[in-house]
Amino acid sequence: MSGLILMIASDVRDRQNHSVGRHGLWAMDDQRASMLQSTSECALLFQQFDWASSPLGPVDGWSPELRTLVDVTMNSLQPMLIVWGPEQIILYNDGYARMCGNRHPGGFGHPFRDLWYDIWDQVDPIISAAYAGHGTSMDDIEFIMHRNGFPEETHFAFSYTPVRDPTGAVLGMFCACTETTADVRLRREQVSERERLLRIFELSPAATAALTGPNHVFDFANAAFAAMIGDRDVIGRPAAEALPALAQAGLITSLDAVYRSGMPLTAHAMPLMLETDSAHTRGKRLIDLICQPMRDPSGAMAGILLQTQDVTEQLAEEEHRNLLARELAHRLKNQLAMVQAIVSQTLRSAGDITSARRALGDRLAVLGAAHDMIIKGGANTSTMAEVVAQMTQVHDDKLAPRIQVDGPPLRIAARPTLSLSLILHELATNASKYGALSVPSGRVQLNWDLSGPNRDRVEISWTEHAGPPVAMPQADGTGSKLIKAGLSGTQDCQVEIAFHPMGLHCRICADLKGFESEH
């Protein structure tokens, strides 16, 4: 820059020596009127300024270097600043004036330090380096300025260039600069917006990931997504490499189609073989999926936002609820048969009509309570003894009980309570119709206890004795399906039904944690 300035200044000096006319850069007959072609605010301010009383002196005595820089500065649209002489007097154009705030026009033609006194501790080393012959260039420098009467954070890109005379002595400094405060604020807002969105996605209960580029590279994955895939490290890796299960399910082809077309994709209950824990245990999961295309500011495809939800347990629970609903419908159809069995059993053991009426009313009331529990789904935690007692009051005889029960105190959560109540009533109903309770000599043994090496499982046993011969049915009815479905709310429930000639035996074994508490 200094070399260019010297070349221009030399040309001006030669033209002055040949008496350039009124239309030259610095015509001698009216220096300030003809030196500038610009009519900007700062150019007019320059023409009106009393330079004779300034340390720079009258304009006709200025060096060619300073005249050249003033002409370049006043005719430039880019903010420019000149600092000249040992007193560091400043001249600037309209672009730089806007950066001065309410300190313009007071700073024009005065020492540089007077203009930027509040940030002088930062500016002084840079201007001192320029006067020492060392240029400085920065893409971003931050100042806390009071240029408008209040503190504000500002940012600038600039270069300070020493200006020398033909002997090499430094005469002053020239600066071309740009205020970047608005750009910095915009970048911060964009970063802040991105961080805010990332926080929203991170807290989202839906498993969310961002894929970038045509190879679908993982750029972000929230905690829910990491948990769904077994906390595997996927960031920075293409989807096909990070999660081979996606390719096996044909999902990579679908992602390619979304990226090419820009059209979203949704899928429900997509089966995926996923490693769902840190031990890389693979299991089939059912996934709801939304693939939403993402575009850059120009509108071009940038990536895909992937939102997923593991609905395996939800769908299993829905199926279980449907099974219970079907069973409820089945049981309602058999109400007359149940009532008939209750009436027959009551009348058979009653001594007179009055006691028969009382016992029959009690048992029908218990039957109604059992159905209330089924419909409500077990609103409160029950005990094993309460559920069993409810069943025996409906199906057994108080005076001559034929269902023998035995087991320790156990709590049952709401969901297992509903399932167990249905199962026991189903077993008792079948026993009343076809099994041990259908004949006077028949008996049932109902036991429950804790089992397993850590006593972390509950085992329930229903065994019929002295009833009519039983045989395995040709096909499972809705009641059998309900029994085999096991206890809702438990993670690991096993049901075994054996049709022995001497009587039916049913064994139910489930995890104690799911049996006793909701989770």
Short mmCIF file of C-alpha atoms in Angstrom, two decimals:
data_model
loop_
_atom_site.label_atom_id
_atom_site.label_comp_id
_atom_site.label_asym_id
_atom_site.label_seq_id
_atom_site.Cartn_x
_atom_site.Cartn_y
_atom_site.Cartn_z
CA MET A 1 0.00 0.00 0.00
CA SER A 2 2.82 2.45 0.91
CA GLY A 3 4.54 1.74 -2.42
CA LEU A 4 1.36 2.57 -4.33
CA ILE A 5 0.93 5.75 -2.31
CA LEU A 6 4.48 6.83 -3.10
CA MET A 7 3.94 6.21 -6.84
CA ILE A 8 0.76 8.32 -6.86
CA ALA A 9 2.41 11.02 -4.78
CA SER A 10 5.37 11.15 -7.19
CA ASP A 11 2.98 11.54 -10.12
CA VAL A 12 1.16 14.37 -8.31
CA ARG A 13 4.48 16.08 -7.60
CA ASP A 14 5.45 15.93 -11.28
CA ARG A 15 2.06 17.24 -12.38
CA GLN A 16 2.27 20.11 -9.87
CA ASN A 17 5.68 21.06 -11.24
CA HIS A 18 4.03 21.38 -14.70
CA SER A 19 1.34 23.72 -13.30
CA VAL A 20 -1.72 21.44 -13.55
CA GLY A 21 -4.85 23.53 -14.32
CA ARG A 22 -8.06 24.06 -12.37
CA HIS A 23 -9.42 20.54 -13.05
CA GLY A 24 -6.36 18.75 -11.59
CA LEU A 25 -6.32 17.05 -8.24
CA TRP A 26 -4.74 19.95 -6.38
CA ALA A 27 -4.87 23.09 -8.60
CA MET A 28 -2.75 25.82 -7.04
CA ASP A 29 -5.18 28.72 -7.62
CA ASP A 30 -7.90 27.35 -5.33
CA GLN A 31 -6.48 24.39 -3.45
CA ARG A 32 -9.45 23.04 -1.47
CA ALA A 33 -12.16 23.86 -4.00
CA SER A 34 -10.53 21.88 -6.79
CA MET A 35 -8.56 19.21 -4.93
CA LEU A 36 -11.58 16.91 -4.48
CA GLN A 37 -14.16 15.60 -6.91
CA SER A 38 -16.28 14.31 -3.98
CA THR A 39 -19.25 16.22 -2.56
CA SER A 40 -19.58 13.99 0.51
CA GLU A 41 -20.15 15.34 4.00
CA CYS A 42 -16.55 14.80 5.03
CA ALA A 43 -15.26 16.36 1.78
CA LEU A 44 -17.27 19.53 2.50
CA LEU A 45 -16.09 19.43 6.12
CA PHE A 46 -12.51 19.21 4.83
CA GLN A 47 -13.01 22.27 2.61
CA GLN A 48 -14.48 24.32 5.46
CA PHE A 49 -11.90 23.31 8.08
CA ASP A 50 -9.41 25.96 9.35
CA TRP A 51 -6.27 24.04 8.48
CA ALA A 52 -4.05 27.11 8.97
CA SER A 53 -4.62 26.83 12.73
CA SER A 54 -4.10 23.06 12.68
CA PRO A 55 -0.76 21.33 13.36
CA LEU A 56 -0.94 20.20 9.69
CA GLY A 57 -0.82 23.81 8.51
CA PRO A 58 -2.33 25.28 5.31
CA VAL A 59 -3.30 22.81 2.62
CA ASP A 60 -0.95 24.29 0.01
CA GLY A 61 1.93 23.28 2.22
CA TRP A 62 0.92 19.63 2.54
CA SER A 63 3.16 16.89 1.22
CA PRO A 64 2.19 15.03 -1.98
CA GLU A 65 1.73 11.84 0.09
CA LEU A 66 -0.92 13.45 2.32
CA ARG A 67 -2.69 15.13 -0.61
CA THR A 68 -2.88 11.82 -2.44
CA LEU A 69 -4.27 9.96 0.57
CA VAL A 70 -6.91 12.66 1.20
CA ASP A 71 -8.07 12.42 -2.41
CA VAL A 72 -8.24 8.59 -2.24
CA THR A 73 -10.01 8.63 1.13
CA MET A 74 -12.67 11.24 0.33
CA ASN A 75 -13.61 9.54 -2.94
CA SER A 76 -13.83 6.02 -1.49
CA LEU A 77 -17.00 4.30 -0.39
CA GLN A 78 -15.06 2.08 2.03
CA PRO A 79 -14.43 3.52 5.50
CA MET A 80 -10.92 5.04 5.51
CA LEU A 81 -8.84 6.93 8.03
CA ILE A 82 -5.65 8.99 7.82
CA VAL A 83 -3.51 9.67 10.91
CA TRP A 84 -0.81 12.23 10.11
CA GLY A 85 2.17 13.92 11.65
CA PRO A 86 3.67 13.65 15.11
CA GLU A 87 0.44 15.04 16.62
CA GLN A 88 -1.47 12.14 14.95
CA ILE A 89 -4.12 14.38 13.39
CA ILE A 90 -6.98 12.43 11.80
CA LEU A 91 -8.91 12.83 8.54
CA TYR A 92 -11.58 10.36 7.46
CA ASN A 93 -14.42 9.88 5.00
CA ASP A 94 -18.17 9.41 5.41
CA GLY A 95 -17.87 5.64 5.87
CA TYR A 96 -15.55 6.08 8.85
CA ALA A 97 -17.70 8.95 10.19
CA ARG A 98 -20.60 6.55 10.67
CA MET A 99 -18.39 4.39 12.90
CA CYS A 100 -17.58 7.41 15.10
CA GLY A 101 -21.14 7.77 16.37
CA ASN A 102 -21.84 11.08 18.07
CA ARG A 103 -18.10 11.89 18.19
CA HIS A 104 -18.37 13.02 14.58
CA PRO A 105 -17.74 15.70 13.38
CA GLY A 106 -15.94 16.81 16.56
CA GLY A 107 -13.08 14.36 16.01
CA PHE A 108 -12.33 15.44 12.43
CA GLY A 109 -8.99 17.27 12.15
CA HIS A 110 -8.04 16.57 15.78
CA PRO A 111 -5.62 14.10 17.44
CA PHE A 112 -6.49 10.43 17.08
CA ARG A 113 -6.30 9.94 20.84
CA ASP A 114 -9.00 12.58 21.43
CA LEU A 115 -11.40 10.63 19.24
CA TRP A 116 -10.86 7.19 20.81
CA TYR A 117 -9.80 8.11 24.34
CA ASP A 118 -12.01 5.36 25.87
CA ILE A 119 -10.23 2.55 23.98
CA TRP A 120 -6.80 4.15 23.72
CA ASP A 121 -5.11 1.44 25.75
CA GLN A 122 -5.99 -0.97 22.90
CA VAL A 123 -5.39 1.42 19.99
CA ASP A 124 -2.10 2.97 21.16
CA PRO A 125 0.08 -0.16 20.62
CA ILE A 126 -1.25 -0.55 17.07
CA ILE A 127 -0.77 3.11 16.07
CA SER A 128 2.64 3.17 17.73
CA ALA A 129 3.67 0.14 15.69
CA ALA A 130 2.54 1.88 12.47
CA TYR A 131 4.56 5.00 13.32
CA ALA A 132 7.48 2.67 13.97
CA GLY A 133 7.09 1.37 10.42
CA HIS A 134 5.20 -1.87 11.14
CA GLY A 135 1.84 -2.51 9.55
CA THR A 136 -0.98 -4.37 11.31
CA SER A 137 -3.95 -6.25 9.87
CA MET A 138 -6.78 -7.91 11.82
CA ASP A 139 -9.91 -9.66 10.63
CA ASP A 140 -11.61 -9.05 13.95
CA ILE A 141 -10.85 -6.81 16.89
CA GLU A 142 -13.29 -6.15 19.70
CA PHE A 143 -13.75 -2.83 21.50
CA ILE A 144 -16.15 -1.65 24.21
CA MET A 145 -16.92 1.83 22.89
CA HIS A 146 -18.91 4.75 24.32
CA ARG A 147 -19.27 6.48 20.93
CA ASN A 148 -23.04 6.94 21.37
CA GLY A 149 -23.07 7.77 25.07
CA PHE A 150 -23.33 4.20 26.37
CA PRO A 151 -21.03 1.18 26.42
CA GLU A 152 -21.45 -1.14 23.44
CA GLU A 153 -19.50 -4.09 22.10
CA THR A 154 -18.11 -3.39 18.63
CA HIS A 155 -16.05 -5.38 16.12
CA PHE A 156 -13.83 -4.24 13.23
CA ALA A 157 -11.66 -5.63 10.44
CA PHE A 158 -8.82 -3.26 9.51
CA SER A 159 -5.26 -2.74 8.33
CA TYR A 160 -2.87 -0.02 9.56
CA THR A 161 -0.28 0.85 6.88
CA PRO A 162 2.68 3.18 7.57
CA VAL A 163 3.11 5.97 4.99
CA ARG A 164 6.70 7.03 4.20
CA ASP A 165 8.33 9.90 2.31
CA PRO A 166 10.91 9.28 -0.44
CA THR A 167 13.65 9.00 2.18
CA GLY A 168 11.80 6.24 4.03
CA ALA A 169 10.75 8.32 7.03
CA VAL A 170 7.25 7.56 8.40
CA LEU A 171 4.90 10.52 7.90
CA GLY A 172 1.72 8.95 9.18
CA MET A 173 -0.62 6.00 8.87
CA PHE A 174 -3.39 5.00 6.47
CA CYS A 175 -6.22 2.67 7.48
CA ALA A 176 -8.90 0.92 5.44
CA CYS A 177 -11.43 -0.69 7.73
CA THR A 178 -14.89 -2.22 8.01
CA GLU A 179 -17.16 -2.44 11.04
CA THR A 180 -18.27 -6.07 11.47
CA THR A 181 -20.37 -5.65 14.62
CA ALA A 182 -23.62 -6.58 12.86
CA ASP A 183 -22.01 -9.64 11.26
CA VAL A 184 -20.63 -10.83 14.60
CA ARG A 185 -24.02 -10.39 16.25
CA LEU A 186 -25.70 -12.29 13.43
CA ARG A 187 -23.22 -15.16 13.72
CA ARG A 188 -23.79 -15.27 17.47
CA GLU A 189 -27.54 -15.31 16.98
CA GLN A 190 -27.17 -18.14 14.49
CA VAL A 191 -24.94 -20.08 16.89
CA SER A 192 -27.33 -19.34 19.73
CA GLU A 193 -30.27 -20.48 17.63
CA ARG A 194 -28.44 -23.68 16.71
CA GLU A 195 -27.55 -24.32 20.35
CA ARG A 196 -31.16 -23.66 21.38
CA LEU A 197 -32.44 -26.11 18.78
CA LEU A 198 -29.85 -28.67 19.86
CA ARG A 199 -31.00 -28.29 23.47
CA ILE A 200 -34.61 -28.78 22.38
CA PHE A 201 -33.69 -31.90 20.42
CA GLU A 202 -31.52 -33.15 23.28
CA LEU A 203 -34.43 -32.87 25.71
CA SER A 204 -36.94 -34.34 23.27
CA PRO A 205 -38.36 -37.71 24.36
CA ALA A 206 -38.25 -38.78 20.70
CA ALA A 207 -34.96 -40.31 19.56
CA THR A 208 -33.57 -37.60 17.24
CA ALA A 209 -30.51 -37.49 14.97
CA ALA A 210 -29.26 -35.14 12.23
CA LEU A 211 -27.64 -36.65 9.14
CA THR A 212 -25.63 -34.50 6.72
CA GLY A 213 -24.64 -34.95 3.09
CA PRO A 214 -25.49 -37.65 0.55
CA ASN A 215 -23.78 -40.32 2.69
CA HIS A 216 -26.01 -39.44 5.68
CA VAL A 217 -23.19 -38.75 8.15
CA PHE A 218 -24.32 -38.47 11.77
CA ASP A 219 -23.87 -34.85 12.89
CA PHE A 220 -26.00 -35.00 16.05
CA ALA A 221 -27.81 -37.61 18.12
CA ASN A 222 -29.66 -36.95 21.37
CA ALA A 223 -29.62 -39.10 24.49
CA ALA A 224 -32.85 -40.88 23.56
CA PHE A 225 -31.37 -41.91 20.19
CA ALA A 226 -28.14 -43.07 21.84
CA ALA A 227 -30.12 -45.17 24.32
CA MET A 228 -32.18 -46.71 21.53
CA ILE A 229 -29.07 -47.91 19.66
CA GLY A 230 -27.17 -49.10 22.74
CA ASP A 231 -24.99 -45.98 23.25
CA ARG A 232 -22.91 -46.67 20.16
CA ASP A 233 -20.56 -43.93 18.91
CA VAL A 234 -22.09 -42.80 15.61
CA ILE A 235 -21.11 -39.11 15.34
CA GLY A 236 -19.04 -38.39 12.22
CA ARG A 237 -19.81 -41.78 10.65
CA PRO A 238 -22.07 -42.58 7.68
CA ALA A 239 -25.37 -44.17 8.68
CA ALA A 240 -24.74 -47.38 6.73
CA GLU A 241 -21.43 -47.88 8.55
CA ALA A 242 -22.54 -46.74 12.00
CA LEU A 243 -25.81 -48.72 12.04
CA PRO A 244 -25.72 -51.66 9.60
CA ALA A 245 -29.25 -52.56 10.73
CA LEU A 246 -30.50 -49.54 8.76
CA ALA A 247 -29.07 -50.96 5.55
CA GLN A 248 -30.42 -54.43 6.35
CA ALA A 249 -33.90 -52.97 6.74
CA GLY A 250 -33.59 -51.06 3.43
CA LEU A 251 -33.65 -47.72 5.22
CA ILE A 252 -30.49 -46.37 3.55
CA THR A 253 -32.24 -46.62 0.18
CA SER A 254 -35.15 -44.68 1.67
CA LEU A 255 -32.78 -42.02 3.03
CA ASP A 256 -31.22 -41.71 -0.44
CA ALA A 257 -34.67 -41.15 -1.91
CA VAL A 258 -35.47 -38.45 0.67
CA TYR A 259 -32.16 -36.70 -0.04
CA ARG A 260 -32.72 -36.76 -3.81
CA SER A 261 -36.37 -35.76 -3.81
CA GLY A 262 -36.53 -33.47 -0.79
CA MET A 263 -39.77 -35.20 0.22
CA PRO A 264 -40.30 -36.41 3.82
CA LEU A 265 -40.76 -40.06 4.68
CA THR A 266 -42.72 -41.69 7.51
CA ALA A 267 -42.88 -45.32 8.57
CA HIS A 268 -44.78 -47.10 11.34
CA ALA A 269 -43.63 -50.13 13.31
CA MET A 270 -40.60 -50.72 11.09
CA PRO A 271 -38.76 -53.84 12.34
CA LEU A 272 -35.06 -53.25 13.10
CA MET A 273 -32.45 -55.51 14.66
CA LEU A 274 -30.73 -53.13 17.09
CA GLU A 275 -28.00 -53.45 19.68
CA THR A 276 -30.00 -52.03 22.54
CA ASP A 277 -27.37 -52.02 25.29
CA SER A 278 -23.65 -51.54 25.87
CA ALA A 279 -23.14 -55.32 25.75
CA HIS A 280 -24.31 -55.21 22.09
CA THR A 281 -27.29 -57.45 22.75
CA ARG A 282 -29.25 -57.59 19.52
CA GLY A 283 -33.00 -57.65 19.50
CA LYS A 284 -35.88 -56.99 17.15
CA ARG A 285 -37.45 -53.63 17.82
CA LEU A 286 -40.43 -51.92 16.19
CA ILE A 287 -39.66 -48.32 15.28
CA ASP A 288 -41.83 -45.37 14.22
CA LEU A 289 -39.79 -43.17 11.89
CA ILE A 290 -39.93 -39.66 10.39
CA CYS A 291 -37.27 -38.54 7.87
CA GLN A 292 -37.49 -34.76 7.36
CA PRO A 293 -35.28 -33.15 4.67
CA MET A 294 -33.09 -30.22 5.79
CA ARG A 295 -31.99 -27.46 3.37
CA ASP A 296 -29.23 -24.86 3.52
CA PRO A 297 -29.96 -21.10 3.15
CA SER A 298 -29.74 -21.40 -0.64
CA GLY A 299 -32.43 -24.07 -0.68
CA ALA A 300 -30.11 -26.95 -1.59
CA MET A 301 -30.42 -30.25 0.28
CA ALA A 302 -28.09 -30.34 3.28
CA GLY A 303 -29.19 -33.41 5.20
CA ILE A 304 -32.01 -35.25 6.92
CA LEU A 305 -33.53 -34.87 10.38
CA LEU A 306 -34.28 -38.34 11.70
CA GLN A 307 -36.87 -38.72 14.46
CA THR A 308 -37.66 -42.18 15.75
CA GLN A 309 -39.55 -43.81 18.58
CA ASP A 310 -39.26 -47.36 19.82
CA VAL A 311 -42.87 -48.57 19.99
CA THR A 312 -42.13 -52.23 20.71
CA GLU A 313 -43.48 -52.21 24.28
CA GLN A 314 -46.30 -49.85 23.36
CA LEU A 315 -47.57 -52.12 20.59
CA ALA A 316 -47.17 -55.19 22.80
CA GLU A 317 -49.18 -53.48 25.51
CA GLU A 318 -51.85 -52.49 22.98
CA GLU A 319 -52.08 -56.10 21.84
CA HIS A 320 -52.36 -57.22 25.44
CA ARG A 321 -55.12 -54.70 26.08
CA ASN A 322 -56.93 -55.91 22.98
CA LEU A 323 -56.64 -59.46 24.27
CA LEU A 324 -58.09 -58.38 27.60
CA ALA A 325 -60.93 -56.57 25.82
CA ARG A 326 -61.71 -59.67 23.78
CA GLU A 327 -61.65 -61.74 26.96
CA LEU A 328 -63.97 -59.30 28.67
CA ALA A 329 -66.41 -59.65 25.79
CA HIS A 330 -66.05 -63.43 26.04
CA ARG A 331 -66.73 -63.33 29.78
CA LEU A 332 -69.79 -61.12 29.35
CA LYS A 333 -71.22 -63.65 26.94
CA ASN A 334 -70.74 -66.34 29.58
CA GLN A 335 -72.37 -64.41 32.40
CA LEU A 336 -75.47 -66.56 32.43
CA ALA A 337 -73.36 -69.70 32.66
CA MET A 338 -71.38 -68.24 35.59
CA VAL A 339 -74.50 -67.12 37.39
CA GLN A 340 -76.02 -70.54 36.84
CA ALA A 341 -72.95 -72.22 38.35
CA ILE A 342 -73.03 -69.89 41.36
CA VAL A 343 -76.76 -70.52 41.93
CA SER A 344 -76.34 -74.28 41.60
CA GLN A 345 -73.38 -74.36 43.99
CA THR A 346 -75.16 -72.13 46.50
CA LEU A 347 -78.40 -74.08 46.50
CA ARG A 348 -76.53 -77.39 46.78
CA SER A 349 -74.90 -76.43 50.07
CA ALA A 350 -77.59 -74.16 51.58
CA GLY A 351 -79.65 -75.46 54.50
CA ASP A 352 -82.75 -73.31 53.79
CA ILE A 353 -84.08 -70.77 51.35
CA THR A 354 -83.17 -67.79 53.56
CA SER A 355 -79.48 -68.72 53.84
CA ALA A 356 -79.45 -69.59 50.13
CA ARG A 357 -80.82 -66.14 49.27
CA ARG A 358 -78.23 -64.43 51.48
CA ALA A 359 -75.30 -66.47 50.12
CA LEU A 360 -76.43 -66.00 46.53
CA GLY A 361 -76.70 -62.23 46.97
CA ASP A 362 -73.23 -62.06 48.49
CA ARG A 363 -71.66 -64.05 45.68
CA LEU A 364 -73.33 -62.02 42.95
CA ALA A 365 -72.05 -58.84 44.65
CA VAL A 366 -68.51 -60.28 44.66
CA LEU A 367 -68.89 -61.13 40.98
CA GLY A 368 -69.82 -57.52 40.27
CA ALA A 369 -66.78 -56.29 42.22
CA ALA A 370 -64.53 -58.56 40.20
CA HIS A 371 -65.82 -57.05 36.97
CA ASP A 372 -65.31 -53.54 38.37
CA MET A 373 -61.66 -54.42 38.98
CA ILE A 374 -61.32 -55.71 35.44
CA ILE A 375 -62.87 -52.59 33.91
CA LYS A 376 -60.87 -50.17 36.07
CA GLY A 377 -57.64 -52.02 35.36
CA GLY A 378 -56.63 -52.23 39.00
CA ALA A 379 -56.62 -48.59 40.15
CA ASN A 380 -54.68 -49.33 43.35
CA THR A 381 -52.00 -51.76 44.40
CA SER A 382 -53.54 -54.95 45.79
CA THR A 383 -52.25 -57.98 47.65
CA MET A 384 -52.11 -61.53 46.45
CA ALA A 385 -54.46 -62.60 49.24
CA GLU A 386 -57.08 -60.01 48.20
CA VAL A 387 -57.10 -61.12 44.56
CA VAL A 388 -57.30 -64.78 45.54
CA ALA A 389 -60.04 -64.08 48.10
CA GLN A 390 -62.10 -62.28 45.49
CA MET A 391 -61.94 -65.35 43.26
CA THR A 392 -62.72 -67.87 46.02
CA GLN A 393 -65.72 -65.85 47.24
CA VAL A 394 -67.24 -66.17 43.80
CA HIS A 395 -66.31 -69.77 42.99
CA ASP A 396 -65.91 -71.56 46.32
CA ASP A 397 -68.22 -72.55 49.15
CA LYS A 398 -67.60 -70.82 52.50
CA LEU A 399 -69.05 -73.69 54.51
CA ALA A 400 -67.23 -76.45 52.65
CA PRO A 401 -64.30 -74.81 50.82
CA ARG A 402 -62.79 -76.83 48.00
CA ILE A 403 -60.10 -74.36 46.90
CA GLN A 404 -57.13 -74.60 49.27
CA VAL A 405 -54.81 -71.56 49.18
CA ASP A 406 -51.34 -71.04 50.63
CA GLY A 407 -48.64 -68.44 50.16
CA PRO A 408 -46.68 -65.56 51.77
CA PRO A 409 -47.86 -61.92 51.81
CA LEU A 410 -47.17 -60.32 48.43
CA ARG A 411 -48.07 -56.96 46.93
CA ILE A 412 -49.32 -56.81 43.33
CA ALA A 413 -49.14 -53.72 41.11
CA ALA A 414 -52.23 -52.51 39.28
CA ARG A 415 -51.51 -54.05 35.86
CA PRO A 416 -50.60 -57.55 37.15
CA THR A 417 -53.64 -57.38 39.43
CA LEU A 418 -55.96 -57.10 36.47
CA SER A 419 -54.24 -59.92 34.58
CA LEU A 420 -54.09 -62.26 37.57
CA SER A 421 -57.73 -61.62 38.47
CA LEU A 422 -58.77 -62.58 34.94
CA ILE A 423 -56.52 -65.64 34.89
CA LEU A 424 -57.76 -66.96 38.25
CA HIS A 425 -61.38 -66.38 37.33
CA GLU A 426 -60.78 -68.12 34.01
CA LEU A 427 -59.18 -71.12 35.73
CA ALA A 428 -61.96 -71.28 38.29
CA THR A 429 -64.69 -70.93 35.66
CA ASN A 430 -63.21 -73.73 33.58
CA ALA A 431 -62.85 -75.86 36.72
CA SER A 432 -66.53 -75.18 37.55
CA LYS A 433 -67.64 -76.11 34.04
CA TYR A 434 -65.33 -78.98 33.14
CA GLY A 435 -62.79 -79.61 35.89
CA ALA A 436 -62.48 -80.40 39.56
CA LEU A 437 -65.13 -77.92 40.75
CA SER A 438 -67.75 -79.44 38.45
CA VAL A 439 -68.09 -82.53 40.71
CA PRO A 440 -68.64 -82.68 44.49
CA SER A 441 -65.43 -84.60 45.15
CA GLY A 442 -63.12 -82.26 43.25
CA ARG A 443 -60.50 -80.07 44.90
CA VAL A 444 -58.12 -77.26 43.82
CA GLN A 445 -54.75 -76.38 45.40
CA LEU A 446 -53.63 -72.76 44.78
CA ASN A 447 -50.12 -71.95 46.01
CA TRP A 448 -47.72 -69.03 45.48
CA ASP A 449 -44.18 -68.36 46.68
CA LEU A 450 -40.88 -66.71 45.77
CA SER A 451 -38.37 -68.70 43.72
CA GLY A 452 -35.04 -68.41 41.96
CA PRO A 453 -31.48 -68.23 43.36
CA ASN A 454 -32.05 -64.62 44.45
CA ARG A 455 -35.73 -65.09 45.30
CA ASP A 456 -36.50 -62.45 42.66
CA ARG A 457 -39.30 -64.36 40.94
CA VAL A 458 -42.85 -65.18 41.98
CA GLU A 459 -44.34 -68.59 41.17
CA ILE A 460 -48.10 -69.31 41.23
CA SER A 461 -49.39 -72.89 40.99
CA TRP A 462 -53.01 -74.01 40.28
CA THR A 463 -53.49 -77.79 40.62
CA GLU A 464 -56.83 -79.63 40.30
CA HIS A 465 -57.49 -82.98 42.02
CA ALA A 466 -60.25 -85.64 41.97
CA GLY A 467 -62.13 -84.12 39.08
CA PRO A 468 -63.33 -85.75 35.87
CA PRO A 469 -60.65 -86.88 33.39
CA VAL A 470 -59.28 -83.97 31.36
CA ALA A 471 -57.73 -83.86 27.91
CA MET A 472 -55.88 -81.22 25.91
CA PRO A 473 -58.37 -79.21 23.79
CA GLN A 474 -58.15 -79.30 20.00
CA ALA A 475 -57.63 -75.52 19.83
CA ASP A 476 -57.02 -72.64 22.26
CA GLY A 477 -60.07 -70.58 23.08
CA THR A 478 -59.95 -66.95 24.16
CA GLY A 479 -59.70 -68.03 27.80
CA SER A 480 -56.66 -70.21 27.17
CA LYS A 481 -55.04 -67.39 25.20
CA LEU A 482 -55.62 -65.00 28.09
CA ILE A 483 -54.00 -67.40 30.56
CA LYS A 484 -50.99 -67.96 28.29
CA ALA A 485 -50.55 -64.21 27.76
CA GLY A 486 -49.31 -64.06 31.35
CA LEU A 487 -49.14 -61.12 33.73
CA SER A 488 -49.23 -57.64 32.22
CA GLY A 489 -46.56 -55.29 33.52
CA THR A 490 -43.93 -57.98 34.12
CA GLN A 491 -40.82 -58.22 31.95
CA ASP A 492 -40.37 -61.99 31.98
CA CYS A 493 -43.47 -64.12 32.53
CA GLN A 494 -43.66 -67.82 31.75
CA VAL A 495 -46.94 -69.79 31.70
CA GLU A 496 -47.18 -73.59 31.56
CA ILE A 497 -50.49 -75.51 31.29
CA ALA A 498 -50.49 -79.32 31.64
CA PHE A 499 -53.59 -81.48 31.09
CA HIS A 500 -52.88 -84.43 33.37
CA PRO A 501 -55.52 -87.22 33.57
CA MET A 502 -55.95 -86.57 37.29
CA GLY A 503 -56.54 -82.84 36.72
CA LEU A 504 -55.32 -79.63 35.09
CA HIS A 505 -52.10 -77.98 36.34
CA CYS A 506 -51.18 -74.37 35.58
CA ARG A 507 -47.86 -72.76 36.60
CA ILE A 508 -47.15 -69.03 36.27
CA CYS A 509 -43.64 -67.67 36.95
CA ALA A 510 -42.76 -63.96 36.61
CA ASP A 511 -40.15 -61.41 37.74
CA LEU A 512 -40.91 -60.06 41.21
CA LYS A 513 -40.00 -56.47 40.34
CA GLY A 514 -42.63 -56.16 37.62
CA PHE A 515 -45.13 -58.10 39.74
CA GLU A 516 -44.86 -55.74 42.72
CA SER A 517 -44.28 -52.30 41.21
CA GLU A 518 -45.15 -50.17 38.17
CA HIS A 519 -42.26 -49.16 35.90
#
